[in-house]
Short mmCIF file of C-alpha atoms in Angstrom, two decimals:
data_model
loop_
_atom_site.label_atom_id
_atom_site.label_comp_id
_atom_site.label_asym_id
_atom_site.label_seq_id
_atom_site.Cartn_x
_atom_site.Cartn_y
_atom_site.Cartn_z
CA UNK A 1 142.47 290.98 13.09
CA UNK A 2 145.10 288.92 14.18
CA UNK A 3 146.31 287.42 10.91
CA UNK A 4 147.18 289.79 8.54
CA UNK A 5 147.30 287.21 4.88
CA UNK A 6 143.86 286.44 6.46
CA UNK A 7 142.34 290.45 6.70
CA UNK A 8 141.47 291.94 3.97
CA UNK A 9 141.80 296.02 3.36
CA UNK A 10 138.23 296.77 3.48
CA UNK A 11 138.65 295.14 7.38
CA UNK A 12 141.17 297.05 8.43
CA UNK A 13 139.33 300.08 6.82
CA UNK A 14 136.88 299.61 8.68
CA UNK A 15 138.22 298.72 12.04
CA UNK A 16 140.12 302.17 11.97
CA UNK A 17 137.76 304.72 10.03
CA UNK A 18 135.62 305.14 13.35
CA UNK A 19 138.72 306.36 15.37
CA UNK A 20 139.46 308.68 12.27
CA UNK A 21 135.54 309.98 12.79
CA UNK A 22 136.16 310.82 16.37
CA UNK A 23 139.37 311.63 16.96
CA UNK A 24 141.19 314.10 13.94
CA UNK A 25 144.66 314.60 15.81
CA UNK A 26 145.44 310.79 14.25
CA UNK A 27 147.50 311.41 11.11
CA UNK A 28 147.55 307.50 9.91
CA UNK A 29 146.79 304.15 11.62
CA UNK A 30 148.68 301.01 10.30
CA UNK A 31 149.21 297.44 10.89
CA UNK A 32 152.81 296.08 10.90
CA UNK A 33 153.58 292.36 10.85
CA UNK A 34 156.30 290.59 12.25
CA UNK A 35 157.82 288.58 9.29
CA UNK A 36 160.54 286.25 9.70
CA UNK A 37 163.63 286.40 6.72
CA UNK A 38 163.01 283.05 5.30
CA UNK A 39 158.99 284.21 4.52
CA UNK A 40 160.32 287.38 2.90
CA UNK A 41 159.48 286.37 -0.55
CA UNK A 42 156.36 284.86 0.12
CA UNK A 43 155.14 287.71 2.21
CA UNK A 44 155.94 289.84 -0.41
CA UNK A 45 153.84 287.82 -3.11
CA UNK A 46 151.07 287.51 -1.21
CA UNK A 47 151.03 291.19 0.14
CA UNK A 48 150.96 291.89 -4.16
CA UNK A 49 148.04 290.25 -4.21
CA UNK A 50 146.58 291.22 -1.71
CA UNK A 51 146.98 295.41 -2.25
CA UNK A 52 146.78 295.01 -5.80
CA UNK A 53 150.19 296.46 -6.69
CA UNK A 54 153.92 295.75 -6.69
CA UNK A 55 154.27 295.20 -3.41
CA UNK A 56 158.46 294.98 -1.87
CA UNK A 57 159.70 295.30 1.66
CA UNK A 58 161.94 299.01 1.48
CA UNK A 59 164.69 300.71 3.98
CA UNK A 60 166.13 303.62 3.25
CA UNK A 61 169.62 304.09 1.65
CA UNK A 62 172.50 306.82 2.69
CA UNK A 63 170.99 309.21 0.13
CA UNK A 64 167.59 308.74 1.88
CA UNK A 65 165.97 307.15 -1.62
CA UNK A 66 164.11 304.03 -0.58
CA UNK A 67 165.38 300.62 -2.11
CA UNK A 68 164.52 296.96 -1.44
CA UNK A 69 165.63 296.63 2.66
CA UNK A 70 168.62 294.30 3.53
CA UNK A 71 168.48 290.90 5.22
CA UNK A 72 168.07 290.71 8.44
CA UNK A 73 166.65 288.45 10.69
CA UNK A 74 163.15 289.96 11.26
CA UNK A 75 160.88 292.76 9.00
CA UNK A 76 158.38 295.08 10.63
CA UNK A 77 156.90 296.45 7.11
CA UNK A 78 153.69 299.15 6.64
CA UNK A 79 151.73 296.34 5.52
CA UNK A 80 147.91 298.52 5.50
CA UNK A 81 147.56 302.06 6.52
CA UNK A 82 144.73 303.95 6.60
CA UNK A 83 144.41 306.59 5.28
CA UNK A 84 146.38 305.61 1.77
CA UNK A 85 146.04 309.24 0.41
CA UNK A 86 149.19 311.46 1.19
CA UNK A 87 151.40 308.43 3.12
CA UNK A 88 151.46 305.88 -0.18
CA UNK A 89 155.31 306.10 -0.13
CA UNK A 90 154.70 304.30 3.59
CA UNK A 91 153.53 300.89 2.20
CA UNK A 92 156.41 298.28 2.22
CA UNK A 93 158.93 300.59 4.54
CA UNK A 94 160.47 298.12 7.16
CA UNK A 95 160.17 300.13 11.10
CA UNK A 96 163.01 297.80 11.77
CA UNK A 97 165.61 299.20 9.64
CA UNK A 98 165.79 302.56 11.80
CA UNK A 99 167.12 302.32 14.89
CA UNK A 100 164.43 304.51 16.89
CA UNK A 101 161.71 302.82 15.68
CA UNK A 102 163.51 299.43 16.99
CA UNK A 103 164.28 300.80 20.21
CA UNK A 104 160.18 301.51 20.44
CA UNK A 105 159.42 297.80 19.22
CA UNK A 106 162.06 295.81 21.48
CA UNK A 107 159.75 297.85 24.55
CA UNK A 108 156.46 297.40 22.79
CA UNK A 109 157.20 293.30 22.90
CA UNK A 110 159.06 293.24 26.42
CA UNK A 111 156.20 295.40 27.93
CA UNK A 112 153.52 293.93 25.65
CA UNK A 113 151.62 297.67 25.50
CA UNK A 114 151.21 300.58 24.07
CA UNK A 115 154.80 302.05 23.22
CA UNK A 116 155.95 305.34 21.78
CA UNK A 117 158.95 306.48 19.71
CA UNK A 118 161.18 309.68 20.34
CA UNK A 119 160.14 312.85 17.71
CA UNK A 120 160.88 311.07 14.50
CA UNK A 121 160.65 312.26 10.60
CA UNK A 122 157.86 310.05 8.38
CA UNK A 123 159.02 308.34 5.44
CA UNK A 124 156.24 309.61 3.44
CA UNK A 125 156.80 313.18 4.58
CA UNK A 126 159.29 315.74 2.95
CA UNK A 127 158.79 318.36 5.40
CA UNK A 128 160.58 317.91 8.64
CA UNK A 129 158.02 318.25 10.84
CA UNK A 130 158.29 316.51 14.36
CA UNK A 131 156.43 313.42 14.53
CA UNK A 132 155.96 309.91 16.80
CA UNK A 133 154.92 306.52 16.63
CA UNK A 134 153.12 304.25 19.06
CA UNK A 135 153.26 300.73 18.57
CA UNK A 136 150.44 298.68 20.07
CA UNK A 137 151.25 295.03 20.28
CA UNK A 138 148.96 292.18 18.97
CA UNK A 139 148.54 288.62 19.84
CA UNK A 140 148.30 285.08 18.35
CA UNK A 141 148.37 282.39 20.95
CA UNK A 142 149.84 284.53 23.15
CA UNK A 143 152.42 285.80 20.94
CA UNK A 144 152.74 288.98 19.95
CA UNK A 145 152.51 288.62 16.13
CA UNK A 146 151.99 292.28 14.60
CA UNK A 147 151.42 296.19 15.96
CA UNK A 148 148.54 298.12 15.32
CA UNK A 149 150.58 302.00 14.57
CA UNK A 150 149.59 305.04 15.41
CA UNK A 151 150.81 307.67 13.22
CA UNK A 152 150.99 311.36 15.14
CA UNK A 153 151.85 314.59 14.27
CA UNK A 154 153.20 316.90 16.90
CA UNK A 155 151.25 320.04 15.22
CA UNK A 156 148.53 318.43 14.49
CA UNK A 157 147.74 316.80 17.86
CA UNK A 158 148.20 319.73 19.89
CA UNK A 159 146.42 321.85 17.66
CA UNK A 160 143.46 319.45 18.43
CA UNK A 161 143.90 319.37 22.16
CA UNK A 162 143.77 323.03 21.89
CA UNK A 163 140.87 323.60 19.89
CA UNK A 164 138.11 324.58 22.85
CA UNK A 165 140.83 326.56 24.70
CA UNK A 166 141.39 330.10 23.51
CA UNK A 167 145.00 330.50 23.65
CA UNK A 168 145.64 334.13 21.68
CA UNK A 169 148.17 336.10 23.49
CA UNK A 170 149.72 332.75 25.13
CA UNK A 171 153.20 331.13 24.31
CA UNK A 172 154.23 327.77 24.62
CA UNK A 173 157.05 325.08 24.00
CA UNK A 174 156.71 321.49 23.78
CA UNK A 175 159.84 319.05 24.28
CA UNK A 176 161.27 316.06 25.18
CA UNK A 177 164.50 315.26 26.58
CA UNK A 178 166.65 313.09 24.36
CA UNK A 179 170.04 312.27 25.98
CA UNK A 180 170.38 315.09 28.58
CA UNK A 181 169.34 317.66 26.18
CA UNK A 182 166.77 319.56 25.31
CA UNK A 183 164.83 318.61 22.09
CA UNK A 184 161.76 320.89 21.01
CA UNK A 185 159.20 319.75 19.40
CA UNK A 186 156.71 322.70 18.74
CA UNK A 187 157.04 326.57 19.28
CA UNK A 188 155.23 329.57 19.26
CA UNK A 189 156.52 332.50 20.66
CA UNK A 190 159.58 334.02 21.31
CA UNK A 191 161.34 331.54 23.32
CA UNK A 192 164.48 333.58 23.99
CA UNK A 193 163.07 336.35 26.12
CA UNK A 194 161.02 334.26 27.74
CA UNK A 195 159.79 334.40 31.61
CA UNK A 196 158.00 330.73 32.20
CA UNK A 197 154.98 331.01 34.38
CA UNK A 198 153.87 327.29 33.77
CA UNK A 199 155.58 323.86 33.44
CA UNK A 200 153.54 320.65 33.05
CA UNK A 201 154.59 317.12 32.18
CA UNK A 202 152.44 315.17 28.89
CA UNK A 203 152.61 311.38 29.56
CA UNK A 204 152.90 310.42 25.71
CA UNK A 205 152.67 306.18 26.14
CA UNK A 206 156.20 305.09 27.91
CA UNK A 207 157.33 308.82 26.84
CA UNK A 208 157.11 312.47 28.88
CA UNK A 209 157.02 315.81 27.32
CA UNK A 210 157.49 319.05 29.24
CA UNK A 211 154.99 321.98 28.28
CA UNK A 212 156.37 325.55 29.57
CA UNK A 213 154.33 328.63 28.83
CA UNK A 214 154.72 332.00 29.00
CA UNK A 215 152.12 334.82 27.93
CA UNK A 216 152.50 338.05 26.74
CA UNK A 217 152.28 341.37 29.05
CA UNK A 218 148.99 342.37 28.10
CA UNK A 219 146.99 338.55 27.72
CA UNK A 220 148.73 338.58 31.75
CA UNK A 221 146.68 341.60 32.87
CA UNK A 222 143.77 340.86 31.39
CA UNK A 223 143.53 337.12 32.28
CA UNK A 224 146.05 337.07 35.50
CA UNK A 225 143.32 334.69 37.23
CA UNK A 226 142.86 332.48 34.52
CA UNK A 227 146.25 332.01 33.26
CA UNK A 228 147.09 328.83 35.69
CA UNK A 229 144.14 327.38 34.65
CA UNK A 230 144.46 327.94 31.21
CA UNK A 231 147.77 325.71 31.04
CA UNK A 232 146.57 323.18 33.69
CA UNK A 233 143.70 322.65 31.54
CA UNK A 234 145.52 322.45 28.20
CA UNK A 235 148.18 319.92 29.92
CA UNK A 236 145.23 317.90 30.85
CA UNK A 237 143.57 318.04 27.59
CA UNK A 238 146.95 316.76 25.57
CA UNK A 239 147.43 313.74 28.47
CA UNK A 240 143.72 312.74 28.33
CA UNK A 241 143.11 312.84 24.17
CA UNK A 242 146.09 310.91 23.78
CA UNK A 243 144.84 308.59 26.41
CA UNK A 244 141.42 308.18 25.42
CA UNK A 245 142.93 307.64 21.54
CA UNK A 246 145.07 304.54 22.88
CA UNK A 247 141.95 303.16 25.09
CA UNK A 248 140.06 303.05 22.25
CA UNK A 249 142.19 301.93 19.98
CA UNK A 250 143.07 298.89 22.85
CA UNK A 251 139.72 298.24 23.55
CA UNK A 252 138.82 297.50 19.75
CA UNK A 253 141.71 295.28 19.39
CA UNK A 254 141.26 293.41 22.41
CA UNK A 255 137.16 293.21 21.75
CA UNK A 256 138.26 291.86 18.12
CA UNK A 257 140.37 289.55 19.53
CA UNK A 258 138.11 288.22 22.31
CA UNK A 259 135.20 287.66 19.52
CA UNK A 260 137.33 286.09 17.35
CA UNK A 261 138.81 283.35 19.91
CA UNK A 262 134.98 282.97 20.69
CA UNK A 263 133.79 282.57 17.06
CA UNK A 264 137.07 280.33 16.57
CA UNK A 265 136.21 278.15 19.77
CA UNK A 266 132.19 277.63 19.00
CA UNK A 267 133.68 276.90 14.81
CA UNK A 268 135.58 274.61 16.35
CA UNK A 269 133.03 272.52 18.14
CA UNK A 270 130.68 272.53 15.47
CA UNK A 271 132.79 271.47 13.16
CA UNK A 272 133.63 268.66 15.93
CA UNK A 273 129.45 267.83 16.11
CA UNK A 274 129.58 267.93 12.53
CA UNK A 275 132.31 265.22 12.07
CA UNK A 276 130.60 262.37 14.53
CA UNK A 277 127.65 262.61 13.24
CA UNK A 278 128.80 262.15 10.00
CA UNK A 279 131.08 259.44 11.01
CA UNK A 280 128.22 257.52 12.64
CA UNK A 281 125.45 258.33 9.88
CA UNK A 282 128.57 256.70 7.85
CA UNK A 283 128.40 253.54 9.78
CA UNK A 284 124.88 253.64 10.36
CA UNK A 285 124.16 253.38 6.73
CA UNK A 286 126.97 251.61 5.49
CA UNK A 287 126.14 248.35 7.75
CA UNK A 288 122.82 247.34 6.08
CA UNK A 289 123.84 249.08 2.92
CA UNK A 290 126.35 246.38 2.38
CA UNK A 291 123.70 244.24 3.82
CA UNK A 292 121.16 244.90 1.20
CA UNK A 293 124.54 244.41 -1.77
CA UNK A 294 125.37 241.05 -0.79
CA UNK A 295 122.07 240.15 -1.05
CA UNK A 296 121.61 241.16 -4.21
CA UNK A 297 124.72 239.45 -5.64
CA UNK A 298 123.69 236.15 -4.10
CA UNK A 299 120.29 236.85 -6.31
CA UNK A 300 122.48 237.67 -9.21
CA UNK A 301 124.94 234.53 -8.91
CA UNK A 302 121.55 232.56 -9.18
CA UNK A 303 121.05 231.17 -12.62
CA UNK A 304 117.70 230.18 -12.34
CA UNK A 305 116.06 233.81 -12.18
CA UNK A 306 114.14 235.25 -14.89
CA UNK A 307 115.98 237.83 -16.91
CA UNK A 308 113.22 240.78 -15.41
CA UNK A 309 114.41 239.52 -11.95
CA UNK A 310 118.15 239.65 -12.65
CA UNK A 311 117.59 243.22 -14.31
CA UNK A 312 116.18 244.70 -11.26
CA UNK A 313 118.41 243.15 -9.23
CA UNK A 314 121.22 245.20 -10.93
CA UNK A 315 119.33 248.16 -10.43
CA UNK A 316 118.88 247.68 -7.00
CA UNK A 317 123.22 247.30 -6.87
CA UNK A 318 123.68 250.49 -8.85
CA UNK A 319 121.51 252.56 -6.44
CA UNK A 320 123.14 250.87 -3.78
CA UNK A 321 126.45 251.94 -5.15
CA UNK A 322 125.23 255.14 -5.84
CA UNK A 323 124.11 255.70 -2.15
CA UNK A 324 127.20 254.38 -0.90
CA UNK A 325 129.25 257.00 -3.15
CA UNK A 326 126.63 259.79 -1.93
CA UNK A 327 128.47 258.73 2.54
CA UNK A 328 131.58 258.73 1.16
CA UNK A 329 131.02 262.07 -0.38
CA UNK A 330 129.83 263.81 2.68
CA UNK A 331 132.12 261.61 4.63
CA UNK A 332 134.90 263.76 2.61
CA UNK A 333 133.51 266.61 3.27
CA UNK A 334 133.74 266.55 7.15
CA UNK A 335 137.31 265.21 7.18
CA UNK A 336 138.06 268.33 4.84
CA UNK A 337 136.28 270.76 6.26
CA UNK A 338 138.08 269.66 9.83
CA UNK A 339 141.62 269.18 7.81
CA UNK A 340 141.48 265.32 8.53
CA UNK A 341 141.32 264.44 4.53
CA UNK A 342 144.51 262.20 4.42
CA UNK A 343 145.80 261.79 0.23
CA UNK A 344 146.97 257.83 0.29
CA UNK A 345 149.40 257.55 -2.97
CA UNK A 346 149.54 254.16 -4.68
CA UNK A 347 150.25 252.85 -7.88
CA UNK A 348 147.40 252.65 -10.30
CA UNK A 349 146.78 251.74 -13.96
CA UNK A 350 145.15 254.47 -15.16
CA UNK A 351 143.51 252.62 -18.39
CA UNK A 352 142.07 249.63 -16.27
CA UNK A 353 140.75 251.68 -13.62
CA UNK A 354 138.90 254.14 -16.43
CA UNK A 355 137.08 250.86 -17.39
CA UNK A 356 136.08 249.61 -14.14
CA UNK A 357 134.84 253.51 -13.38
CA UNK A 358 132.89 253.46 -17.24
CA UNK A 359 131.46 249.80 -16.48
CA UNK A 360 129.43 251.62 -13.35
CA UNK A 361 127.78 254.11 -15.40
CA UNK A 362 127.00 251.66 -18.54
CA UNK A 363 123.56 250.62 -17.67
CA UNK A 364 122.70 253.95 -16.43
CA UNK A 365 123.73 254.84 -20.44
CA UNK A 366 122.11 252.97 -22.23
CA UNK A 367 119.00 253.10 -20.20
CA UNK A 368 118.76 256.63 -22.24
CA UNK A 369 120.03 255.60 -24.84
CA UNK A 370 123.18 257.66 -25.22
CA UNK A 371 126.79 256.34 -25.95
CA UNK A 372 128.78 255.93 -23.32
CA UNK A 373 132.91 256.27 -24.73
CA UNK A 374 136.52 256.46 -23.38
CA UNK A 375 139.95 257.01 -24.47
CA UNK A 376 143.42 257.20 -23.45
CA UNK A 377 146.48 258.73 -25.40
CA UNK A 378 148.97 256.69 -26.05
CA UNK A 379 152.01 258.56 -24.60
CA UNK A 380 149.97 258.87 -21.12
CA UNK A 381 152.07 256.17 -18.84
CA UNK A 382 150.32 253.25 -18.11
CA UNK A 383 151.00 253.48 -14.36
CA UNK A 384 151.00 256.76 -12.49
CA UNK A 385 151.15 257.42 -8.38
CA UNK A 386 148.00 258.70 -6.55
CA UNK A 387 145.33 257.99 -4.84
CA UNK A 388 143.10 255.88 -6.48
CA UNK A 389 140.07 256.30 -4.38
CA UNK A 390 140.39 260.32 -5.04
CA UNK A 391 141.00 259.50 -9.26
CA UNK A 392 137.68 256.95 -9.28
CA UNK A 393 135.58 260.31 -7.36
CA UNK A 394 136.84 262.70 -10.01
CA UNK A 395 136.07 260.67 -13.07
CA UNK A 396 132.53 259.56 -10.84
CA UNK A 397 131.19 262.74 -10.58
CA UNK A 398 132.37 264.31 -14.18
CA UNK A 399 130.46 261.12 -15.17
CA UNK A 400 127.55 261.15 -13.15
CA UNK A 401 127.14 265.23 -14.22
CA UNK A 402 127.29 264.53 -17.80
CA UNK A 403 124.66 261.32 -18.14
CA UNK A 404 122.21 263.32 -15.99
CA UNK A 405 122.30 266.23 -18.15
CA UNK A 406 122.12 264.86 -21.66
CA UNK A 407 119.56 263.03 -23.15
CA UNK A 408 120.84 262.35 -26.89
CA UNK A 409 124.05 261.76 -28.47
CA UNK A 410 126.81 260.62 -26.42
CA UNK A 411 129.21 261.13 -23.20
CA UNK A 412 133.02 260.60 -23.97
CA UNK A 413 135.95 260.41 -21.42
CA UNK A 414 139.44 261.13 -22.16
CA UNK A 415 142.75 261.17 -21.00
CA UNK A 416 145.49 262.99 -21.52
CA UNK A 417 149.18 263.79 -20.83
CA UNK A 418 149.58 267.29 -20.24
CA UNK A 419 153.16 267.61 -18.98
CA UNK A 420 156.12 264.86 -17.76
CA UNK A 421 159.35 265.94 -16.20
CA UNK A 422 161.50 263.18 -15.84
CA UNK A 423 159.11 260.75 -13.33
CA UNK A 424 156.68 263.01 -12.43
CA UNK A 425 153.35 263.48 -15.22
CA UNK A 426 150.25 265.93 -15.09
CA UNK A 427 147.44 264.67 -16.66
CA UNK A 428 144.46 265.71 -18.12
CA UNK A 429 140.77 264.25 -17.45
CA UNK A 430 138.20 265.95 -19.66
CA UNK A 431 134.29 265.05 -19.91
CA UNK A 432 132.80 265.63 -23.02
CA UNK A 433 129.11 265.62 -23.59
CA UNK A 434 125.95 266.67 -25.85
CA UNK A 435 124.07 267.34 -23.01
CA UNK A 436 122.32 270.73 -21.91
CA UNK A 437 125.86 272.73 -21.62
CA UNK A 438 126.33 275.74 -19.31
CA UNK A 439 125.65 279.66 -19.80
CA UNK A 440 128.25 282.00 -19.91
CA UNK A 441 126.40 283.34 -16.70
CA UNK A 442 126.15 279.86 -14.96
CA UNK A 443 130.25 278.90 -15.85
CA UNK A 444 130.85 281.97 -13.40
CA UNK A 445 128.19 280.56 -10.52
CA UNK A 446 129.44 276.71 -11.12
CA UNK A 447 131.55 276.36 -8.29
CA UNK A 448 128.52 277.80 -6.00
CA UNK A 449 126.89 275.76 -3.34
CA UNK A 450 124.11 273.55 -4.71
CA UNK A 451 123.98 275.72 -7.58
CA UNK A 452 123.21 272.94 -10.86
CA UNK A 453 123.23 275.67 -13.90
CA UNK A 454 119.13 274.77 -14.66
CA UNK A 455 116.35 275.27 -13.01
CA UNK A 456 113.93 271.89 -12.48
CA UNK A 457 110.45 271.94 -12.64
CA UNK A 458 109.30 269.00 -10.58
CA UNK A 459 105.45 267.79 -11.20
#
C-alpha cells in the first residue's frame, strides 16, 4: 500500500475490513496522501478515475459549506475511506486546511508514529459529537508519503471499552486539557454535585485523557469493595483497546510494506535474469544467423544457379529474416519490461520505407496466392520524424497477422493523415484484409497474452 494511484479500492477494502471485524469502536479508516500543489490537477483526474465519480480536493468556507480548497503548498485529502456509507461527504476534504488536524500531521512526520488530534468535529458529521483522529505515517524510500487515519468517536469507543464491565449506578467524565482548561469530552452523571472517588489517566497516541468517577450512594454500599477495581479496570480497558487497535493497524502496514519491498526486490532481479539472457540468446543467435544470410546472398549473386536453387535460396533469407525479427521482438520486450526501450527519432520517408516493408512479405503473398497492395494519401507528408525501426515493426506485424490469416482475396496497407498542427502530423496505419476476421468475443480478448482469436488443429 504505499502508492496510492497504484491501490485500488477493493485493496484498501480489504486491508481495513478485518480491523472493522474485530474491533467496532473504529468509526472510519482512511488513507490520506501527501500531494504536492503543482500535481493538484492531476491528482484530482486520476483520483476521478479511480473512485468513479467527480472527484475535487475541498476545505471548508466561513459558512462551513465545503468548496474547492485554496492553494497551498501541500494537500492531505480523504483519498479512500472505509466504510463509504454515512462519511461520503469525507472524500476529497483536505486535513491540511484545519489547523488541528495540521498540528497532528507536522508531529505524525517529525515523530514518524502514530499521532492523535485534540477532540475535533467530522466533516461528514452534523451532530457535534466529540471526536479524534490518529494519523499513522507511511513510507516510500524512507519518506513518509501518506497516513493511514483512524477515524474515532469518543461515544462510541468508550462505549466499547465498557461493554464487559457493568457500570449501572456509576458516573464518569472523560476530558482532555486543551490550553490550561478543562475540555470534556463525554458525561454521564451529574457532574456538579459530584464527590470523585477515582481519577485515571487514558494514553490516547501522543494525547492523555483524565477519567474521574463518581458513583451513586446506593451502587457505593452495595459494591464499596469493587468500586476501585471497577474504574482501574475500565481505565485499563480504554488504554489497552486503543493500543491493541494501533498495533494492529501498525503491524499490517509495516507487514505490507516489508512484503512489498521483498516482492519488489526478487521482481527486480528477475527481471535482471530475464534481460541477460535475452541479451545473450540475442547474440548467440544473431552471430551465425547473419552467418547463414551472407551465405545465402553469395548463392544468390551467383548467376549460374538453376532457378529451383535460387528460389530456395530466397526462402532460406526470408526465414532468416523472419527469425531475426522474432530476437528483436523478444529483445524489445526485455528492454520494456525493465524500462530500457530507448525511442531513436529520425527522419524517414514514409512511402519508400512502406515499399521496402511490402517487398519482405511479397513472396510470402503470392506463395498463396493473394494480392499483396499499398497506398498512401496524398496530403500525408512525405517525410515525418520517428523511429524508423519502431514504424518497420508496426507495419511487420499488421502484415505478418493479415497474410497468415487469409487465404483468398487480398491484403491492402494504407496510410493516412489523421491530424497536422503546424509541424507536427498523426497518422494513420490501417491493415485491411479478407482473411478469417475476429469475433465480437475475440476483439475484447485480442490484446491477451498468446491469445490468436482461432483455435488450430494441428495433425
Amino acid at each position: 500500500m504505499e502508492n496510492s494511484q497504484k491501490t485500488t479500492i477493493d485493496e484498501f477494502k480489504s486491508y481495513t475490513s478485518h480491523i472493522f471485524e474485530s474491533h467496532k469502536g473504529i468509526h472510519a479508516l482512511e488513507w490520506i496522501p501527501i500531494v504536492e500543489s503543482q500535481n493538484r490537477d492531476y491528482f484530482e483526474e486520476k483520483a476521478t478515475e479511480v473512485i468513479g465519480r467527480k472527484y475535487i480536493i475541498r476545505e471548508r468556507n466561513e459558512l462551513g459549506d465545503l468548496v474547492p480548497a485554496s492553494k497551498r503548498d501541500k494537500y492531505y485529502p480523504v483519498y479512500f475511506l472505509y466504510p463509504e456509507r454515512g462519511n461520503e461527504k469525507a472524500y476529497g476534504f483536505d486535513l491540511g486546511s484545519q489547523p488541528d488536524r495540521v498540528d497532528a500531521i507536522k508531529k505524525a512526520l517529525r515523530s514518524n508514529s502514530a499521532t492523535a488530534t485534540k477532540a475535533i468535529h467530522l466533516v461528514q458529521e452534523s451532530q457535534k459529537a466529540p471526536a479524534f483522529l490518529v494519523f499513522v505515517p507511511v513510507q516510500k524510500s524512507n519518506i513518509v508519503n501518506s497516513f493511514i487515519l483512524g477515524v474515532f468517536k469518543v461515544k462510541e469507543l468508550v462505549d466499547v471499552a465498557l461493554r464487559s464491565v457493568s457500570v449501572e449506578g456509576l458516573n464518569y467524565e472523560i476530558y482532555e486539557q486543551r490550553n490550561g482548561h478543562k475540555n470534556i469530552l463525554l458525561k454521564k452523571g451529574d457532574s456538579e454535585k459530584k464527590k470523585v472517588l477515582f481519577s485515571h489517566e487514558v494514553k490516547v497516541a501522543n494525547e492523555v485523557w483524565y477519567i474521574n468517577a463518581w458513583p451513586d450512594q446506593d451502587y457505593l454500599l452495595a459494591n464499596k469493595s469493587w468500586t476501585t477495581w471497577i474504574f482501574s479496570t475500565v481505565g485499563l480497558l480504554l488504554t489497552g483497546f486503543f493500543g491493541f487497535v494501533l498495533l494492529t493497524t501498525l503491524g499490517k502496514e509495516m507487514q505490507i510494506q516489508r512484503e512489498v519491498d521483498k516482492k519488489t526486490e526478487e521482481l527486480k532481479k528477475v527481471n535482471n535474469m530475464k534481460s541477460t539472457f535475452y541479451a545473450n540468446m540475442s547474440h548467440e543467435i544473431r552471430t551465425p544467423m547473419n552467418g547463414i544470410l551472407g551465405m545465402t546472398d553469395l548463392i544468390l549473386m551467383n548467376k549460374n544457379i538453376d532457378s529451383e536453387t535460387k528460389e530456395l535460396a530466397q526462402v532460406i533469407k526470408n526465414c532468416g529474416h523472419s527469425l531475426l525479427t522474432i530476437v528483436n521482438d523478444v529483445l524489445d520486450y526485455s528492454k520494456i519490461t525493465s524500462g530500457k526501450l530507448v525511442i531513436e527519432k529520425h527522419d524517414v520517408e514514409i512511402r519508400r520505407t512502406l515499399d521496402e516493408v511490402i517487398s519482405l512479405f511479397r513472396s510470402q503473398a503470392n506463395e498463396k496466392g493473394i494480392e499483396l497492395e499499398s497506398s498512401v494519401d496524398e496530403d500525408v507528408p512525405e517525410m515525418i520524424s520517428t523511429d524508423i525501426v519502431r514504424f518497420k515493426q508496426i507495419i511487420n506485424n499488421l502484415l505478418s497477422n493479415a497474410i497468415k490469416f487469409t487465404s483468398l482475396g487480398s491484403v491492402k496497407v494504407h496510410i493516412s493523415l489523421e491530424e497536422k498542427i503546424e509541424d507536427e502530423a498523426n497518422i494513420n496505419i490501417s491493415v485491411q484484409d479478407t482473411g478469417i476476421g475476429l469475433s465480437s468475443e475475440s476483439l475484447e480478448k485480442i490484446l491477451l497474452v498468446f491469445y490468436s482469436g482461432r483455435v488450430f488443429n494441428h495433425s
